[in-house]
PDB file of C-alpha atoms (C1' of nucleotides) in Angstrom:
ATOM      1  CA  MET A   1       2.398  12.270  16.457  1.00 91.00           C
ATOM      2  CA  ALA A   2       3.713  10.536  13.376  1.00 96.00           C
ATOM      3  CA  HIS A   3       2.510  10.771   9.797  1.00 98.00           C
ATOM      4  CA  TRP A   4       1.888   8.093   7.211  1.00 98.00           C
ATOM      5  CA  LEU A   5       0.803   7.695   3.643  1.00 98.00           C
ATOM      6  CA  PHE A   6      -1.725   4.974   2.847  1.00 98.00           C
ATOM      7  CA  LYS A   7      -2.515   4.006  -0.711  1.00 97.00           C
ATOM      8  CA  SER A   8      -5.911   2.844  -1.800  1.00 96.00           C
ATOM      9  CA  GLU A   9      -7.550   2.280  -5.131  1.00 95.00           C
ATOM     10  CA  PRO A  10     -10.567   4.611  -5.031  1.00 95.00           C
ATOM     11  CA  GLU A  11     -12.621   2.031  -6.882  1.00 92.00           C
ATOM     12  CA  ALA A  12     -12.093  -0.336  -3.948  1.00 93.00           C
ATOM     13  CA  PHE A  13     -12.079   2.168  -1.080  1.00 95.00           C
ATOM     14  CA  SER A  14     -11.932   5.937  -1.513  1.00 96.00           C
ATOM     15  CA  ILE A  15     -11.727   8.889   0.852  1.00 97.00           C
ATOM     16  CA  ASP A  16     -15.429   9.465   0.225  1.00 97.00           C
ATOM     17  CA  ASP A  17     -16.109   5.907   1.380  1.00 97.00           C
ATOM     18  CA  LEU A  18     -14.137   6.605   4.551  1.00 97.00           C
ATOM     19  CA  ARG A  19     -16.030   9.859   5.134  1.00 97.00           C
ATOM     20  CA  LYS A  20     -19.278   7.885   5.288  1.00 96.00           C
ATOM     21  CA  LYS A  21     -17.929   5.583   8.024  1.00 95.00           C
ATOM     22  CA  LYS A  22     -18.829   7.488  11.163  1.00 93.00           C
ATOM     23  CA  LYS A  23     -17.122   4.986  13.432  1.00 94.00           C
ATOM     24  CA  GLY A  24     -14.050   4.695  11.258  1.00 96.00           C
ATOM     25  CA  GLU A  25     -12.911   1.708   9.288  1.00 96.00           C
ATOM     26  CA  ILE A  26     -10.412  -1.118   9.704  1.00 96.00           C
ATOM     27  CA  TRP A  27      -7.657  -0.760   7.112  1.00 96.00           C
ATOM     28  CA  ASP A  28      -7.892  -4.367   5.997  1.00 94.00           C
ATOM     29  CA  GLY A  29      -6.200  -6.305   3.228  1.00 93.00           C
ATOM     30  CA  ILE A  30      -2.584  -5.451   4.004  1.00 94.00           C
ATOM     31  CA  ARG A  31      -0.699  -8.566   2.937  1.00 93.00           C
ATOM     32  CA  ASN A  32       2.831  -7.309   2.772  1.00 93.00           C
ATOM     33  CA  TYR A  33       5.145  -7.759   5.742  1.00 92.00           C
ATOM     34  CA  GLN A  34       6.941  -4.464   5.342  1.00 93.00           C
ATOM     35  CA  ALA A  35       3.651  -2.583   5.285  1.00 94.00           C
ATOM     36  CA  ARG A  36       2.386  -4.558   8.262  1.00 94.00           C
ATOM     37  CA  ASN A  37       5.576  -3.871  10.193  1.00 93.00           C
ATOM     38  CA  TYR A  38       5.173  -0.158   9.639  1.00 95.00           C
ATOM     39  CA  LEU A  39       1.603  -0.388  10.911  1.00 95.00           C
ATOM     40  CA  LEU A  40       2.840  -2.113  14.060  1.00 94.00           C
ATOM     41  CA  THR A  41       4.754   1.053  14.904  1.00 95.00           C
ATOM     42  CA  ALA A  42       1.768   3.357  14.395  1.00 96.00           C
ATOM     43  CA  ALA A  43       0.061   5.011  17.359  1.00 97.00           C
ATOM     44  CA  VAL A  44      -3.413   6.334  18.073  1.00 98.00           C
ATOM     45  CA  GLY A  45      -3.555   9.939  16.924  1.00 98.00           C
ATOM     46  CA  ASP A  46      -1.105   9.505  14.044  1.00 98.00           C
ATOM     47  CA  ARG A  47      -2.208  11.226  10.865  1.00 98.00           C
ATOM     48  CA  VAL A  48      -2.577   9.486   7.523  1.00 98.00           C
ATOM     49  CA  PHE A  49      -2.309  11.048   4.080  1.00 98.00           C
ATOM     50  CA  PHE A  50      -4.866   9.248   1.946  1.00 98.00           C
ATOM     51  CA  TYR A  51      -3.488   8.499  -1.522  1.00 98.00           C
ATOM     52  CA  HIS A  52      -5.569   7.365  -4.460  1.00 97.00           C
ATOM     53  CA  SER A  53      -3.689   4.955  -6.698  1.00 95.00           C
ATOM     54  CA  ASN A  54      -4.883   3.773 -10.101  1.00 92.00           C
ATOM     55  CA  GLU A  55      -6.539   7.119 -10.627  1.00 92.00           C
ATOM     56  CA  LYS A  56      -5.834   9.699 -13.310  1.00 91.00           C
ATOM     57  CA  PRO A  57      -3.741  11.273 -12.024  1.00 94.00           C
ATOM     58  CA  PRO A  58      -2.801   9.405  -8.833  1.00 96.00           C
ATOM     59  CA  GLY A  59      -2.226  11.575  -5.751  1.00 97.00           C
ATOM     60  CA  ILE A  60      -3.062  12.626  -2.199  1.00 97.00           C
ATOM     61  CA  VAL A  61      -6.716  13.489  -1.626  1.00 97.00           C
ATOM     62  CA  GLY A  62      -7.124  13.975   2.087  1.00 98.00           C
ATOM     63  CA  LEU A  63      -6.329  13.185   5.672  1.00 98.00           C
ATOM     64  CA  ALA A  64      -7.336  10.447   8.102  1.00 98.00           C
ATOM     65  CA  GLU A  65      -6.461   9.711  11.715  1.00 98.00           C
ATOM     66  CA  ILE A  66      -5.529   6.454  13.386  1.00 98.00           C
ATOM     67  CA  THR A  67      -8.023   5.664  16.147  1.00 98.00           C
ATOM     68  CA  GLU A  68      -6.999   2.131  17.093  1.00 97.00           C
ATOM     69  CA  VAL A  69      -3.833   0.064  16.732  1.00 97.00           C
ATOM     70  CA  ASN A  70      -3.025  -3.654  16.821  1.00 95.00           C
ATOM     71  CA  VAL A  71      -6.318  -4.530  15.171  1.00 96.00           C
ATOM     72  CA  VAL A  72      -6.409  -8.121  13.965  1.00 95.00           C
ATOM     73  CA  ASP A  73      -7.520  -8.048  10.327  1.00 94.00           C
ATOM     74  CA  PRO A  74     -10.698 -10.171  10.302  1.00 94.00           C
ATOM     75  CA  THR A  75     -10.531 -10.862   6.566  1.00 93.00           C
ATOM     76  CA  GLN A  76      -7.583 -13.254   7.042  1.00 92.00           C
ATOM     77  CA  PHE A  77      -9.962 -15.804   8.642  1.00 91.00           C
ATOM     78  CA  ASP A  78     -12.744 -15.405   6.109  1.00 90.00           C
ATOM     79  CA  ALA A  79     -12.519 -18.120   3.465  1.00 86.00           C
ATOM     80  CA  LYS A  80     -14.783 -16.097   1.205  1.00 87.00           C
ATOM     81  CA  SER A  81     -12.637 -12.999   1.407  1.00 88.00           C
ATOM     82  CA  HIS A  82     -10.211 -11.990  -1.279  1.00 88.00           C
ATOM     83  CA  TYR A  83      -7.749 -11.471   1.582  1.00 90.00           C
ATOM     84  CA  TYR A  84      -8.200 -14.915   3.144  1.00 89.00           C
ATOM     85  CA  ASP A  85      -4.953 -16.358   4.473  1.00 89.00           C
ATOM     86  CA  PRO A  86      -5.134 -20.104   5.152  1.00 86.00           C
ATOM     87  CA  LYS A  87      -1.942 -19.936   7.201  1.00 85.00           C
ATOM     88  CA  ALA A  88      -3.445 -17.527   9.712  1.00 87.00           C
ATOM     89  CA  THR A  89      -5.189 -18.828  12.833  1.00 86.00           C
ATOM     90  CA  LYS A  90      -7.111 -17.015  15.551  1.00 88.00           C
ATOM     91  CA  ALA A  91      -4.461 -18.084  18.039  1.00 86.00           C
ATOM     92  CA  LYS A  92      -1.702 -16.910  15.729  1.00 86.00           C
ATOM     93  CA  PRO A  93      -2.930 -14.172  13.432  1.00 90.00           C
ATOM     94  CA  ARG A  94      -0.516 -13.037  10.763  1.00 91.00           C
ATOM     95  CA  TRP A  95      -2.024  -9.720   9.848  1.00 93.00           C
ATOM     96  CA  THR A  96      -2.625  -6.864  12.199  1.00 94.00           C
ATOM     97  CA  THR A  97      -3.610  -3.423  11.072  1.00 96.00           C
ATOM     98  CA  VAL A  98      -5.114  -0.159  12.326  1.00 97.00           C
ATOM     99  CA  LYS A  99      -8.467   1.550  12.381  1.00 97.00           C
ATOM    100  CA  VAL A 100      -8.754   4.962  10.765  1.00 97.00           C
ATOM    101  CA  THR A 101     -11.310   7.727  10.717  1.00 98.00           C
ATOM    102  CA  PHE A 102     -11.969  10.544   8.272  1.00 98.00           C
ATOM    103  CA  VAL A 103     -10.467  13.955   9.038  1.00 98.00           C
ATOM    104  CA  GLU A 104     -10.757  15.997   5.853  1.00 98.00           C
ATOM    105  CA  LYS A 105     -10.751  15.976   2.099  1.00 98.00           C
ATOM    106  CA  PHE A 106      -8.176  18.525   0.936  1.00 98.00           C
ATOM    107  CA  PRO A 107      -9.235  21.627  -1.025  1.00 97.00           C
ATOM    108  CA  ASN A 108      -6.247  20.915  -3.316  1.00 97.00           C
ATOM    109  CA  TYR A 109      -5.541  17.525  -4.834  1.00 97.00           C
ATOM    110  CA  ILE A 110      -1.783  16.859  -4.731  1.00 97.00           C
ATOM    111  CA  SER A 111      -0.926  14.790  -7.783  1.00 97.00           C
ATOM    112  CA  LEU A 112       1.976  12.367  -7.975  1.00 96.00           C
ATOM    113  CA  ASP A 113       3.602  14.671 -10.559  1.00 96.00           C
ATOM    114  CA  GLU A 114       3.482  17.509  -8.076  1.00 96.00           C
ATOM    115  CA  LEU A 115       4.853  15.280  -5.315  1.00 97.00           C
ATOM    116  CA  ARG A 116       7.762  14.366  -7.598  1.00 96.00           C
ATOM    117  CA  GLU A 117       8.473  18.029  -8.322  1.00 95.00           C
ATOM    118  CA  THR A 118       8.544  18.857  -4.622  1.00 96.00           C
ATOM    119  CA  PHE A 119      10.133  15.857  -2.922  1.00 96.00           C
ATOM    120  CA  ASP A 120      12.786  13.273  -3.646  1.00 94.00           C
ATOM    121  CA  GLY A 121      12.672   9.603  -2.741  1.00 93.00           C
ATOM    122  CA  ALA A 122      14.561  10.117   0.502  1.00 92.00           C
ATOM    123  CA  GLU A 123      11.934  12.587   1.731  1.00 95.00           C
ATOM    124  CA  LEU A 124       8.821  10.826   0.521  1.00 96.00           C
ATOM    125  CA  MET A 125       8.979   7.136  -0.300  1.00 95.00           C
ATOM    126  CA  VAL A 126       5.961   7.110  -2.589  1.00 95.00           C
ATOM    127  CA  VAL A 127       7.825   9.087  -5.271  1.00 95.00           C
ATOM    128  CA  ARG A 128      10.494   6.403  -5.576  1.00 93.00           C
ATOM    129  CA  LYS A 129      10.525   4.515  -8.833  1.00 89.00           C
ATOM    130  CA  GLY A 130       8.865   1.149  -8.536  1.00 89.00           C
ATOM    131  CA  MET A 131       7.547   1.883  -5.016  1.00 93.00           C
ATOM    132  CA  ARG A 132       4.647  -0.458  -4.420  1.00 92.00           C
ATOM    133  CA  LEU A 133       4.398  -0.358  -0.646  1.00 95.00           C
ATOM    134  CA  SER A 134       0.919   0.731   0.350  1.00 95.00           C
ATOM    135  CA  VAL A 135       1.925   1.993   3.797  1.00 96.00           C
ATOM    136  CA  THR A 136       4.888   4.353   4.107  1.00 96.00           C
ATOM    137  CA  PRO A 137       6.077   6.808   6.760  1.00 96.00           C
ATOM    138  CA  VAL A 138       6.055  10.561   6.096  1.00 97.00           C
ATOM    139  CA  PRO A 139       8.637  12.692   7.953  1.00 96.00           C
ATOM    140  CA  ASP A 140       7.239  15.585  10.021  1.00 97.00           C
ATOM    141  CA  ASP A 141       8.683  18.363   7.872  1.00 97.00           C
ATOM    142  CA  VAL A 142       7.345  16.755   4.709  1.00 97.00           C
ATOM    143  CA  ALA A 143       3.956  16.347   6.389  1.00 98.00           C
ATOM    144  CA  ALA A 144       3.938  20.059   7.248  1.00 98.00           C
ATOM    145  CA  GLN A 145       4.729  20.953   3.630  1.00 97.00           C
ATOM    146  CA  LEU A 146       2.009  18.632   2.373  1.00 98.00           C
ATOM    147  CA  MET A 147      -0.525  20.298   4.652  1.00 98.00           C
ATOM    148  CA  GLU A 148       0.447  23.681   3.201  1.00 98.00           C
ATOM    149  CA  MET A 149       0.228  22.440  -0.365  1.00 97.00           C
ATOM    150  CA  ALA A 150      -3.152  20.922   0.392  1.00 97.00           C
ATOM    151  CA  HIS A 151      -4.622  24.170   1.699  1.00 97.00           C
ATOM    152  CA  GLU A 152      -2.827  27.050  -0.062  1.00 95.00           C
ATOM    153  CA  LYS A 153      -4.846  29.280  -2.374  1.00 90.00           C
ATOM    154  CA  ARG A 154      -4.121  28.483  -5.975  1.00 82.00           C
TER     155      ARG A 154
ATOM    156  C1'  DG B   1      19.231 -21.525   1.022  1.00 52.96           C
ATOM    157  C1'  DC B   2      19.109 -20.545  -3.930  1.00 52.96           C
ATOM    158  C1'  DC B   3      16.605 -18.907  -7.591  1.00 52.96           C
ATOM    159  C1'  DA B   4      13.200 -19.526 -11.475  1.00 52.96           C
ATOM    160  C1'  DA B   5       8.538 -19.030 -12.014  1.00 52.96           C
ATOM    161  C1'  DC B   6       4.731 -16.705 -10.894  1.00 52.96           C
ATOM    162  C1'  DG B   7       1.535 -13.134  -9.142  1.00 52.96           C
ATOM    163  C1'  DT B   8       0.565  -8.396  -7.978  1.00 52.96           C
ATOM    164  C1'  DT B   9       0.958  -3.434  -7.962  1.00 52.96           C
ATOM    165  C1'  DG B  10       0.266   0.601 -10.081  1.00 52.96           C
ATOM    166  C1'  DG B  11       2.056   4.213 -13.331  1.00 52.96           C
ATOM    167  C1'  DC B  12       1.699   5.114 -17.961  1.00 52.96           C
TER     168       DC B  12
ATOM    169  C1'  DG C   1      -3.888  -3.013 -21.758  1.00 52.96           C
ATOM    170  C1'  DC C   2       1.093  -3.094 -21.149  1.00 52.96           C
ATOM    171  C1'  DC C   3       4.833  -4.014 -18.513  1.00 52.96           C
ATOM    172  C1'  DA C   4       8.620  -2.745 -15.010  1.00 52.96           C
ATOM    173  C1'  DA C   5       9.397  -3.557 -10.426  1.00 52.96           C
ATOM    174  C1'  DC C   6       9.488  -6.524  -6.941  1.00 52.96           C
ATOM    175  C1'  DG C   7       7.520  -9.760  -3.303  1.00 52.96           C
ATOM    176  C1'  DT C   8       6.378 -14.653  -2.661  1.00 52.96           C
ATOM    177  C1'  DT C   9       6.363 -19.506  -3.508  1.00 52.96           C
ATOM    178  C1'  DG C  10       8.108 -23.921  -4.103  1.00 52.96           C
ATOM    179  C1'  DG C  11      11.265 -27.310  -6.275  1.00 52.96           C
ATOM    180  C1'  DC C  12      15.631 -28.810  -5.690  1.00 52.96           C
TER     181       DC C  12
END
DNA sequence: GCCAACGTTGGC
DNA sequence: GCCAACGTTGGC
C-alpha cells in the first residue's frame, strides 16, 4: 500500500466535500503530465493525505483512500468544463485519474510550517520550494510519522 | 529543437 | 494582491 499527497483548494473541493460523497469522487482536473504519471502508478487501497492549499495556513487535513484507478477524466471532453481539453478524444483520452473516498478528518491539522519543521524536501516533496505539483508520493516512513502527528494528543 | 512569451499555482 | 517558480505554447 502506497501513500500520496493530493492538493486541493478547499474553496473548490475540500475534505468536507469529499466526506459528503458516499460513493467517492473522481479526482478530476489534473492537467499536468507529471501528476498524471504518478496517478498511473497508484493502486486501489493506496492512502491519500488530503492537503488544503490556498488556505491560511495551508496543510494536511485528513485521509482518503483510492478506490478505483485508470479512471478517464470526463471533464476533458466537456466543452463547458474549465478542464476541457480539445486535444483529447474518447478514443485517445489524455487524462486519466483515480477515484477516492473519504477515510477521516484528522484531529490535528498539520500545517505546512509544521511539515517544514519535521521533513526536508527529499522526504516530503510538498515542502520543497516552488513545488506546485498537486500529486506527490509520500514514503512509508513519512506516512507513518504523519499519521502519528495527526493523532497525537497536543 | 530552441526559447521567449504567457499562463498558472500557491505561499506569503 | 503580489510575485517566484515553473510548465506549456508557438514562432522561428
